[in-house]
């Protein structure tokens, strides 16, 4: 009885999440997709390292950290751009996007240096 | 063998044959024992030394020492010394030497500023070189010398002036030169004498010397010869007393040589024993030439003086050479008794070669002696110091060689070192006055011979019973390769007999057995003897610790050696396999063997650098596969964007913002491309430089487009 209900509950939860998510604005969905892409790339790199060993370690780190870093910056951008966030009402989305681009460029410079 | 080298070394200076010392040593000849033997033999030689007369080695040395320096000698004194030496040694006059001498002589003689000393030496040199002197020059010399005699105040002034006059008188036969007031001059010279027979140089200088005595005697002899009338005989007699007092102060060395020496007071004025003795002899001889009746000089003292000069050998200095030769010439001059020297061409005799004892008696210059006989009056060895081993016998004289020979050594003379005592007896009675021979001459003789080695064998014995386990006969003269086995409970016995050529027992200086292990550890044992029988017993039970418990193969080597033994040997006997028990914990380790010095300082082994092994890389296919896999999410992203319905509607339409927009995107693309180049080949500084420019450009452009977009959306919101 409980098990069946938890299963049903899970299914109901999943559906409601899905429909709620459809309501989010497009630009946020783009950002989410970008974050997903970045994380997925990082995961593939970790799997590769698990297979072949961590030599050269610096390359692995820079690869993984570039993905994780850009994901983090994208999340920051999503927070700032989201209209429902009252804290960032005064910050225009263009400004947030400019910050995102700048930070990404700096991050990638460091990553390229560390890549070796 | 060793004694042969010893005696050759000792006589090398005076021996005419410059034979090369053959270095056919065996190892034992170099050992410490051999060196000690050398020292022992030398000390024996000290007591009974051998004097060789002047020989050709002196003549060749004279040619080397008296050389012209840039066509002339340094001074007239040296010119004279060179000429006189060549004259005494009978070497023919060299024309360049004579020419150089004549040049300096005529220069000195012709100059009016020459001192009496220069004139003296010039005239002395001229007496040998026989250059012509002008009438006028000789007259000038005579007058200046006469003036010098009158004005002389010191001994040397008198010496040069009087001496010069004597020489001029000898060279100039027509002029009869006389000393005015010869007696007065005699007395003034005599005033310099002292009571101990020595003379002073001048009245204000209190120091006296024997060297000055010689000079004074020469001067006085010159005065006597120049005197026009007989001098007072009493003056001459007092002089004879002075001479005998001078002889009282003669000094002696241990080997029987006599010499005159002065006290070293002032280094400047000091003349060594050689020049002092030479000067005294010259003076004596000169004085003896002018007096009638002999001086009664003791003969043994003359012989001692002769031995002193001969004992020098060949001097290395020209002045010493002159003093030696000049003094010896005085001894041959017939004014004093002529010493006869006994010498031996060889003091090492071999019993095997049946060497005969040869003795030569000559004058100091090697000239023939008058008829005489040489007697061997005694032979002593270290064992019989008082009793002579031989009876008194006369040596046969061989006319052809001029040697006195004893053909066969007596039976009582075995191998070893001896002191032979000789006596020289003149056969004509009148020669006793003319020659002096000395009483007895001691000479040390070394006799060598072949030692017979017989009955040599090596035996392994059982310890307790003494029964023979294995026995091997050895041939010590030839090759041996005995191979023995023993353990620590057994004994090794080596025995042999040594006999001298005369059949007596012989104890060599060295009789060693050496055992050498394969690890180069060596042990040496001395073979003891009783009479002729030599035996060594090695009890391995007691030697186990000495051998450091090393079992294995030991090489055996026997050394039997002695200076008197002509067949000294160092032979390998063979080897012995020793079985010793295991070493206990606390046993001493064998000493480390000396490292070959060349290997220690030679090049070391080459070190090859071991590089860090490169990390294992994954196969290339796997890496490429994952590269593809990494691209997949990007594709997924792009596909997702399309599915979401991404559009470009918000792109600004107006031209300025549009260009800004395009440039913005291009700028970002350029930065990313720059990063790719940075990874591929640029370095950080170049990148940062480029980035600086691009960044500024991007900021400017981005600001432009984004501010336009912001303004547009704000307008939309407000509207």
Tab-separated table of N, CA, C and O in Angstrom, chain A residues 21 26 29-38 40-45 47-49 51-52 55-56 67 83 89 92-95 97-99 101-102 104-116, chain B residues 612 615-619 622-624 626 629-641 644-647 650 664 668 671-672 675-676 678-679 684 687-688 691 698-699 705-707 709-711 713 717:
chain	number	residue	atom	x	y	z
A	21	UNK	N	8.217	23.082	-14.979
A	21	UNK	CA	9.433	23.506	-15.683
A	21	UNK	C	9.074	24.072	-17.062
A	21	UNK	O	9.726	24.978	-17.539
A	26	UNK	N	12.248	31.064	-21.736
A	26	UNK	CA	13.150	30.393	-22.688
A	26	UNK	C	14.617	30.614	-22.328
A	26	UNK	O	15.434	29.686	-22.386
A	29	UNK	N	15.799	28.411	-19.768
A	29	UNK	CA	15.932	27.032	-20.245
A	29	UNK	C	17.246	26.854	-21.007
A	29	UNK	O	17.904	25.809	-20.897
A	30	UNK	N	17.590	27.947	-21.765
A	30	UNK	CA	18.866	27.864	-22.522
A	30	UNK	C	20.024	27.713	-21.558
A	30	UNK	O	20.941	26.899	-21.754
A	31	UNK	N	19.964	28.547	-20.500
A	31	UNK	CA	21.055	28.493	-19.513
A	31	UNK	C	21.120	27.122	-18.853
A	31	UNK	O	22.207	26.548	-18.662
A	32	UNK	N	19.970	26.561	-18.521
A	32	UNK	CA	19.933	25.225	-17.909
A	32	UNK	C	20.542	24.174	-18.832
A	32	UNK	O	21.288	23.290	-18.384
A	33	UNK	N	20.190	24.299	-20.097
A	33	UNK	CA	20.741	23.354	-21.069
A	33	UNK	C	22.281	23.450	-21.118
A	33	UNK	O	22.982	22.436	-21.173
A	34	UNK	N	22.752	24.711	-21.069
A	34	UNK	CA	24.194	24.951	-21.093
A	34	UNK	C	24.875	24.321	-19.886
A	34	UNK	O	25.922	23.679	-19.992
A	35	UNK	N	24.256	24.509	-18.720
A	35	UNK	CA	24.825	23.919	-17.497
A	35	UNK	C	24.868	22.399	-17.613
A	35	UNK	O	25.874	21.751	-17.290
A	36	UNK	N	23.780	21.834	-18.108
A	36	UNK	CA	23.729	20.380	-18.275
A	36	UNK	C	24.850	19.898	-19.203
A	36	UNK	O	25.568	18.914	-18.915
A	37	UNK	N	25.041	20.627	-20.269
A	37	UNK	CA	26.103	20.259	-21.234
A	37	UNK	C	27.477	20.280	-20.567
A	37	UNK	O	28.301	19.358	-20.724
A	38	UNK	N	27.701	21.347	-19.814
A	38	UNK	CA	29.011	21.484	-19.161
A	38	UNK	C	29.255	20.348	-18.176
A	38	UNK	O	30.345	19.735	-18.154
A	40	UNK	N	27.868	17.436	-18.038
A	40	UNK	CA	27.988	16.165	-18.744
A	40	UNK	C	29.397	15.982	-19.302
A	40	UNK	O	29.982	14.881	-19.232
A	41	UNK	N	29.935	17.055	-19.857
A	41	UNK	CA	31.311	16.987	-20.382
A	41	UNK	C	32.302	16.649	-19.278
A	41	UNK	O	33.220	15.840	-19.447
A	42	UNK	N	32.096	17.302	-18.119
A	42	UNK	CA	32.982	17.015	-16.974
A	42	UNK	C	32.903	15.560	-16.588
A	42	UNK	O	33.937	14.917	-16.310
A	43	UNK	N	31.681	15.010	-16.584
A	43	UNK	CA	31.514	13.598	-16.201
A	43	UNK	C	32.260	12.675	-17.153
A	43	UNK	O	32.904	11.707	-16.728
A	44	UNK	N	32.143	12.975	-18.425
A	44	UNK	CA	32.856	12.131	-19.394
A	44	UNK	C	34.361	12.174	-19.125
A	44	UNK	O	35.064	11.149	-19.170
A	45	UNK	N	34.888	13.346	-18.798
A	45	UNK	CA	36.335	13.455	-18.509
A	45	UNK	C	36.719	12.649	-17.282
A	45	UNK	O	37.772	12.004	-17.243
A	47	UNK	N	35.206	9.956	-16.165
A	47	UNK	CA	35.169	8.546	-16.549
A	47	UNK	C	36.458	8.181	-17.292
A	47	UNK	O	37.083	7.141	-17.035
A	48	UNK	N	36.893	9.049	-18.176
A	48	UNK	CA	38.140	8.797	-18.940
A	48	UNK	C	39.318	8.661	-17.991
A	48	UNK	O	40.164	7.785	-18.117
A	49	UNK	N	39.391	9.575	-17.045
A	49	UNK	CA	40.483	9.514	-16.076
A	49	UNK	C	40.427	8.227	-15.277
A	49	UNK	O	41.458	7.630	-14.963
A	51	UNK	N	39.471	5.470	-16.256
A	51	UNK	CA	39.943	4.350	-17.084
A	51	UNK	C	41.461	4.390	-17.232
A	51	UNK	O	42.151	3.391	-17.000
A	52	UNK	N	42.015	5.543	-17.637
A	52	UNK	CA	43.436	5.554	-18.040
A	52	UNK	C	44.388	6.047	-16.946
A	52	UNK	O	45.595	6.063	-17.128
A	55	UNK	N	47.474	10.515	-15.136
A	55	UNK	CA	48.596	11.226	-15.753
A	55	UNK	C	48.111	11.842	-17.058
A	55	UNK	O	47.544	11.133	-17.860
A	56	UNK	N	48.389	13.051	-17.465
A	56	UNK	CA	48.886	14.141	-16.625
A	56	UNK	C	47.771	14.802	-15.824
A	56	UNK	O	46.746	15.144	-16.390
A	67	UNK	N	34.946	22.910	-17.130
A	67	UNK	CA	33.527	22.577	-17.248
A	67	UNK	C	32.768	23.006	-16.014
A	67	UNK	O	31.698	23.649	-16.093
A	83	UNK	N	13.763	36.776	-13.500
A	83	UNK	CA	12.960	37.944	-13.105
A	83	UNK	C	12.327	37.752	-11.753
A	83	UNK	O	11.965	38.723	-11.064
A	89	UNK	N	16.748	42.877	-8.962
A	89	UNK	CA	15.798	43.629	-9.775
A	89	UNK	C	16.495	44.765	-10.522
A	89	UNK	O	16.183	45.047	-11.667
A	92	UNK	N	20.438	44.839	-14.756
A	92	UNK	CA	19.874	44.471	-16.051
A	92	UNK	C	20.480	43.166	-16.533
A	92	UNK	O	21.643	42.891	-16.259
A	93	UNK	N	19.694	42.378	-17.275
A	93	UNK	CA	20.206	41.082	-17.754
A	93	UNK	C	21.414	41.239	-18.664
A	93	UNK	O	22.306	40.377	-18.699
A	94	UNK	N	21.484	42.348	-19.391
A	94	UNK	CA	22.623	42.540	-20.281
A	94	UNK	C	23.909	42.671	-19.491
A	94	UNK	O	24.979	42.162	-19.888
A	95	UNK	N	23.778	43.384	-18.367
A	95	UNK	CA	24.951	43.574	-17.518
A	95	UNK	C	25.425	42.226	-16.976
A	95	UNK	O	26.616	41.922	-16.949
A	97	UNK	N	24.928	39.362	-18.305
A	97	UNK	CA	25.514	38.607	-19.408
A	97	UNK	C	26.940	39.064	-19.699
A	97	UNK	O	27.815	38.239	-19.952
A	98	UNK	N	27.154	40.389	-19.645
A	98	UNK	CA	28.523	40.909	-19.856
A	98	UNK	C	29.469	40.350	-18.807
A	98	UNK	O	30.600	39.939	-19.124
A	99	UNK	N	29.021	40.337	-17.535
A	99	UNK	CA	29.829	39.749	-16.469
A	99	UNK	C	30.143	38.291	-16.755
A	99	UNK	O	31.263	37.832	-16.557
A	101	UNK	N	30.257	36.759	-19.618
A	101	UNK	CA	31.237	36.617	-20.704
A	101	UNK	C	32.639	36.907	-20.199
A	101	UNK	O	33.588	36.161	-20.443
A	102	UNK	N	32.769	37.995	-19.427
A	102	UNK	CA	34.095	38.384	-18.925
A	102	UNK	C	34.679	37.296	-18.026
A	102	UNK	O	35.848	36.892	-18.178
A	104	UNK	N	33.964	34.198	-17.887
A	104	UNK	CA	34.290	32.999	-18.671
A	104	UNK	C	35.623	33.136	-19.386
A	104	UNK	O	36.420	32.196	-19.431
A	105	UNK	N	35.826	34.356	-19.937
A	105	UNK	CA	37.091	34.566	-20.658
A	105	UNK	C	38.283	34.431	-19.714
A	105	UNK	O	39.290	33.801	-20.057
A	106	UNK	N	38.157	35.024	-18.539
A	106	UNK	CA	39.257	34.924	-17.556
A	106	UNK	C	39.466	33.466	-17.158
A	106	UNK	O	40.595	32.960	-17.102
A	107	UNK	N	38.353	32.783	-16.876
A	107	UNK	CA	38.442	31.375	-16.499
A	107	UNK	C	39.150	30.564	-17.573
A	107	UNK	O	40.043	29.754	-17.281
A	108	UNK	N	38.780	30.794	-18.793
A	108	UNK	CA	39.372	29.998	-19.859
A	108	UNK	C	40.830	30.348	-20.100
A	108	UNK	O	41.622	29.491	-20.495
A	109	UNK	N	41.215	31.581	-19.838
A	109	UNK	CA	42.653	31.920	-19.916
A	109	UNK	C	43.457	31.092	-18.914
A	109	UNK	O	44.479	30.481	-19.234
A	110	UNK	N	42.967	31.086	-17.682
A	110	UNK	CA	43.642	30.309	-16.636
A	110	UNK	C	43.664	28.825	-16.997
A	110	UNK	O	44.671	28.141	-16.843
A	111	UNK	N	42.541	28.366	-17.477
A	111	UNK	CA	42.448	26.944	-17.838
A	111	UNK	C	43.432	26.599	-18.942
A	111	UNK	O	44.110	25.564	-18.881
A	112	UNK	N	43.513	27.456	-19.921
A	112	UNK	CA	44.447	27.198	-21.031
A	112	UNK	C	45.888	27.183	-20.541
A	112	UNK	O	46.712	26.412	-21.035
A	113	UNK	N	46.187	28.034	-19.597
A	113	UNK	CA	47.540	28.044	-19.046
A	113	UNK	C	47.844	26.759	-18.296
A	113	UNK	O	48.941	26.216	-18.362
A	114	UNK	N	46.833	26.300	-17.582
A	114	UNK	CA	47.032	25.134	-16.747
A	114	UNK	C	46.983	23.839	-17.533
A	114	UNK	O	47.426	22.793	-17.065
A	115	UNK	N	46.473	23.937	-18.729
A	115	UNK	CA	46.254	22.727	-19.517
A	115	UNK	C	47.584	22.021	-19.861
A	115	UNK	O	47.679	20.809	-19.853
A	116	UNK	N	48.597	22.817	-20.216
A	116	UNK	CA	49.932	22.260	-20.450
A	116	UNK	C	50.129	21.631	-21.823
A	116	UNK	O	49.219	21.421	-22.552
B	612	UNK	N	63.833	8.488	-15.881
B	612	UNK	CA	62.541	8.092	-15.327
B	612	UNK	C	61.736	7.453	-16.436
B	612	UNK	O	61.610	8.009	-17.521
B	615	UNK	N	55.580	7.561	-18.241
B	615	UNK	CA	54.315	7.013	-17.765
B	615	UNK	C	53.647	6.225	-18.883
B	615	UNK	O	53.757	6.555	-20.058
B	616	UNK	N	52.891	5.248	-18.447
B	616	UNK	CA	52.174	4.460	-19.430
B	616	UNK	C	51.037	5.305	-19.985
B	616	UNK	O	50.221	5.835	-19.235
B	617	UNK	N	51.051	5.478	-21.272
B	617	UNK	CA	49.969	6.249	-21.868
B	617	UNK	C	48.920	5.294	-22.393
B	617	UNK	O	49.247	4.180	-22.808
B	618	UNK	N	47.712	5.781	-22.404
B	618	UNK	CA	46.642	4.892	-22.924
B	618	UNK	C	46.779	4.736	-24.440
B	618	UNK	O	47.393	5.585	-25.088
B	619	UNK	N	46.212	3.709	-24.952
B	619	UNK	CA	46.295	3.545	-26.397
B	619	UNK	C	45.589	4.698	-27.105
B	619	UNK	O	44.591	5.243	-26.604
B	622	UNK	N	41.723	4.703	-27.749
B	622	UNK	CA	40.859	5.003	-26.608
B	622	UNK	C	40.750	6.502	-26.425
B	622	UNK	O	39.650	7.053	-26.212
B	623	UNK	N	41.902	7.189	-26.510
B	623	UNK	CA	41.893	8.630	-26.329
B	623	UNK	C	41.035	9.299	-27.399
B	623	UNK	O	40.241	10.200	-27.098
B	624	UNK	N	41.185	8.830	-28.619
B	624	UNK	CA	40.407	9.433	-29.705
B	624	UNK	C	38.920	9.155	-29.522
B	624	UNK	O	38.065	10.022	-29.775
B	626	UNK	N	37.367	8.837	-26.712
B	626	UNK	CA	36.819	9.729	-25.695
B	626	UNK	C	36.762	11.167	-26.171
B	626	UNK	O	35.899	11.939	-25.716
B	629	UNK	N	33.610	11.306	-27.666
B	629	UNK	CA	32.547	11.311	-26.651
B	629	UNK	C	32.363	12.684	-26.031
B	629	UNK	O	31.243	13.076	-25.670
B	630	UNK	N	33.475	13.414	-25.917
B	630	UNK	CA	33.397	14.745	-25.307
B	630	UNK	C	32.647	15.710	-26.222
B	630	UNK	O	32.001	16.643	-25.750
B	631	UNK	N	32.776	15.502	-27.507
B	631	UNK	CA	32.055	16.382	-28.452
B	631	UNK	C	30.540	16.175	-28.357
B	631	UNK	O	29.739	17.103	-28.593
B	632	UNK	N	30.172	14.961	-27.978
B	632	UNK	CA	28.731	14.621	-27.935
B	632	UNK	C	27.877	15.596	-27.122
B	632	UNK	O	26.833	16.061	-27.611
B	633	UNK	N	28.288	15.947	-25.895
B	633	UNK	CA	27.438	16.881	-25.120
B	633	UNK	C	27.223	18.216	-25.857
B	633	UNK	O	26.158	18.810	-25.760
B	634	UNK	N	28.281	18.655	-26.571
B	634	UNK	CA	28.147	19.907	-27.314
B	634	UNK	C	27.064	19.777	-28.390
B	634	UNK	O	26.206	20.669	-28.542
B	635	UNK	N	27.104	18.655	-29.069
B	635	UNK	CA	26.075	18.404	-30.072
B	635	UNK	C	24.695	18.357	-29.419
B	635	UNK	O	23.720	18.931	-29.939
B	636	UNK	N	24.669	17.690	-28.259
B	636	UNK	CA	23.410	17.613	-27.519
B	636	UNK	C	22.889	19.002	-27.173
B	636	UNK	O	21.678	19.313	-27.297
B	637	UNK	N	23.833	19.880	-26.781
B	637	UNK	CA	23.456	21.250	-26.418
B	637	UNK	C	22.842	21.979	-27.627
B	637	UNK	O	21.804	22.638	-27.520
B	638	UNK	N	23.533	21.807	-28.757
B	638	UNK	CA	23.068	22.511	-29.957
B	638	UNK	C	21.680	21.997	-30.391
B	638	UNK	O	20.789	22.782	-30.731
B	639	UNK	N	21.571	20.679	-30.362
B	639	UNK	CA	20.258	20.103	-30.729
B	639	UNK	C	19.180	20.588	-29.770
B	639	UNK	O	18.064	20.966	-30.167
B	640	UNK	N	19.504	20.633	-28.473
B	640	UNK	CA	18.558	21.101	-27.478
B	640	UNK	C	18.116	22.536	-27.757
B	640	UNK	O	16.945	22.919	-27.608
B	641	UNK	N	19.106	23.362	-28.152
B	641	UNK	CA	18.788	24.764	-28.440
B	641	UNK	C	17.772	24.856	-29.582
B	641	UNK	O	16.808	25.632	-29.508
B	644	UNK	N	14.416	23.906	-28.441
B	644	UNK	CA	13.772	24.929	-27.608
B	644	UNK	C	13.208	26.078	-28.466
B	644	UNK	O	12.407	26.866	-27.988
B	645	UNK	N	13.676	26.199	-29.641
B	645	UNK	CA	13.160	27.258	-30.516
B	645	UNK	C	13.942	28.552	-30.339
B	645	UNK	O	13.353	29.628	-30.142
B	646	UNK	N	15.270	28.397	-30.369
B	646	UNK	CA	16.113	29.596	-30.231
B	646	UNK	C	16.015	30.426	-31.502
B	646	UNK	O	15.961	29.906	-32.596
B	647	UNK	N	15.927	31.760	-31.351
B	647	UNK	CA	15.855	32.616	-32.529
B	647	UNK	C	16.764	33.820	-32.359
B	647	UNK	O	17.325	34.063	-31.303
B	650	UNK	N	15.984	39.136	-31.404
B	650	UNK	CA	16.385	40.304	-30.619
B	650	UNK	C	17.644	40.981	-31.167
B	650	UNK	O	18.143	41.916	-30.579
B	664	UNK	N	31.031	42.264	-31.580
B	664	UNK	CA	31.070	41.649	-30.252
B	664	UNK	C	31.283	40.134	-30.370
B	664	UNK	O	32.172	39.551	-29.704
B	668	UNK	N	34.623	37.931	-29.306
B	668	UNK	CA	34.654	36.752	-28.427
B	668	UNK	C	35.303	35.574	-29.145
B	668	UNK	O	36.142	34.840	-28.570
B	671	UNK	N	39.001	36.025	-29.175
B	671	UNK	CA	39.628	35.687	-27.891
B	671	UNK	C	39.766	34.183	-27.748
B	671	UNK	O	40.814	33.675	-27.331
B	672	UNK	N	38.722	33.473	-28.111
B	672	UNK	CA	38.783	32.009	-28.003
B	672	UNK	C	39.858	31.443	-28.939
B	672	UNK	O	40.605	30.519	-28.577
B	675	UNK	N	43.085	31.891	-27.398
B	675	UNK	CA	43.354	30.864	-26.386
B	675	UNK	C	43.865	29.571	-27.019
B	675	UNK	O	44.730	28.886	-26.488
B	676	UNK	N	43.308	29.270	-28.167
B	676	UNK	CA	43.779	28.057	-28.855
B	676	UNK	C	45.248	28.224	-29.236
B	676	UNK	O	46.076	27.326	-29.006
B	678	UNK	N	47.322	30.141	-27.814
B	678	UNK	CA	48.070	30.134	-26.544
B	678	UNK	C	48.405	28.698	-26.143
B	678	UNK	O	49.533	28.392	-25.707
B	679	UNK	N	47.460	27.822	-26.293
B	679	UNK	CA	47.723	26.436	-25.942
B	679	UNK	C	48.734	25.806	-26.894
B	679	UNK	O	49.599	25.060	-26.498
B	684	UNK	N	52.571	33.011	-22.283
B	684	UNK	CA	51.580	33.783	-21.528
B	684	UNK	C	51.701	35.280	-21.818
B	684	UNK	O	50.689	35.983	-21.935
B	687	UNK	N	50.261	36.226	-25.075
B	687	UNK	CA	48.807	36.090	-24.995
B	687	UNK	C	48.185	37.266	-24.264
B	687	UNK	O	47.201	37.853	-24.707
B	688	UNK	N	48.787	37.583	-23.144
B	688	UNK	CA	48.233	38.685	-22.349
B	688	UNK	C	48.284	40.001	-23.108
B	688	UNK	O	47.380	40.824	-23.021
B	691	UNK	N	45.590	39.792	-25.546
B	691	UNK	CA	44.325	39.819	-24.807
B	691	UNK	C	43.990	41.238	-24.346
B	691	UNK	O	42.819	41.641	-24.313
B	698	UNK	N	36.754	44.548	-27.010
B	698	UNK	CA	35.523	43.807	-26.675
B	698	UNK	C	34.657	44.594	-25.700
B	698	UNK	O	33.427	44.652	-25.830
B	699	UNK	N	35.320	45.186	-24.716
B	699	UNK	CA	34.568	45.967	-23.721
B	699	UNK	C	33.838	47.107	-24.424
B	699	UNK	O	32.630	47.347	-24.193
B	705	UNK	N	26.756	47.345	-27.708
B	705	UNK	CA	25.593	46.546	-28.123
B	705	UNK	C	24.700	46.236	-26.941
B	705	UNK	O	23.472	46.283	-27.030
B	706	UNK	N	25.267	45.956	-25.827
B	706	UNK	CA	24.429	45.570	-24.691
B	706	UNK	C	23.654	46.765	-24.144
B	706	UNK	O	22.494	46.619	-23.726
B	707	UNK	N	24.304	47.935	-24.148
B	707	UNK	CA	23.554	49.102	-23.664
B	707	UNK	C	22.396	49.403	-24.614
B	707	UNK	O	21.294	49.784	-24.157
B	709	UNK	N	20.739	47.174	-26.319
B	709	UNK	CA	19.724	46.164	-26.035
B	709	UNK	C	18.979	46.503	-24.745
B	709	UNK	O	17.760	46.359	-24.635
B	710	UNK	N	19.744	46.937	-23.742
B	710	UNK	CA	19.110	47.273	-22.457
B	710	UNK	C	18.126	48.411	-22.633
B	710	UNK	O	17.001	48.388	-22.066
B	711	UNK	N	18.570	49.430	-23.397
B	711	UNK	CA	17.687	50.583	-23.634
B	711	UNK	C	16.420	50.129	-24.357
B	711	UNK	O	15.289	50.555	-24.000
B	713	UNK	N	15.000	47.142	-24.292
B	713	UNK	CA	14.086	46.366	-23.436
B	713	UNK	C	13.456	47.256	-22.381
B	713	UNK	O	12.277	47.057	-22.004
B	717	UNK	N	9.524	47.697	-21.781
B	717	UNK	CA	8.893	47.451	-20.479
B	717	UNK	C	8.030	48.659	-20.091
B	717	UNK	O	6.920	48.507	-19.593
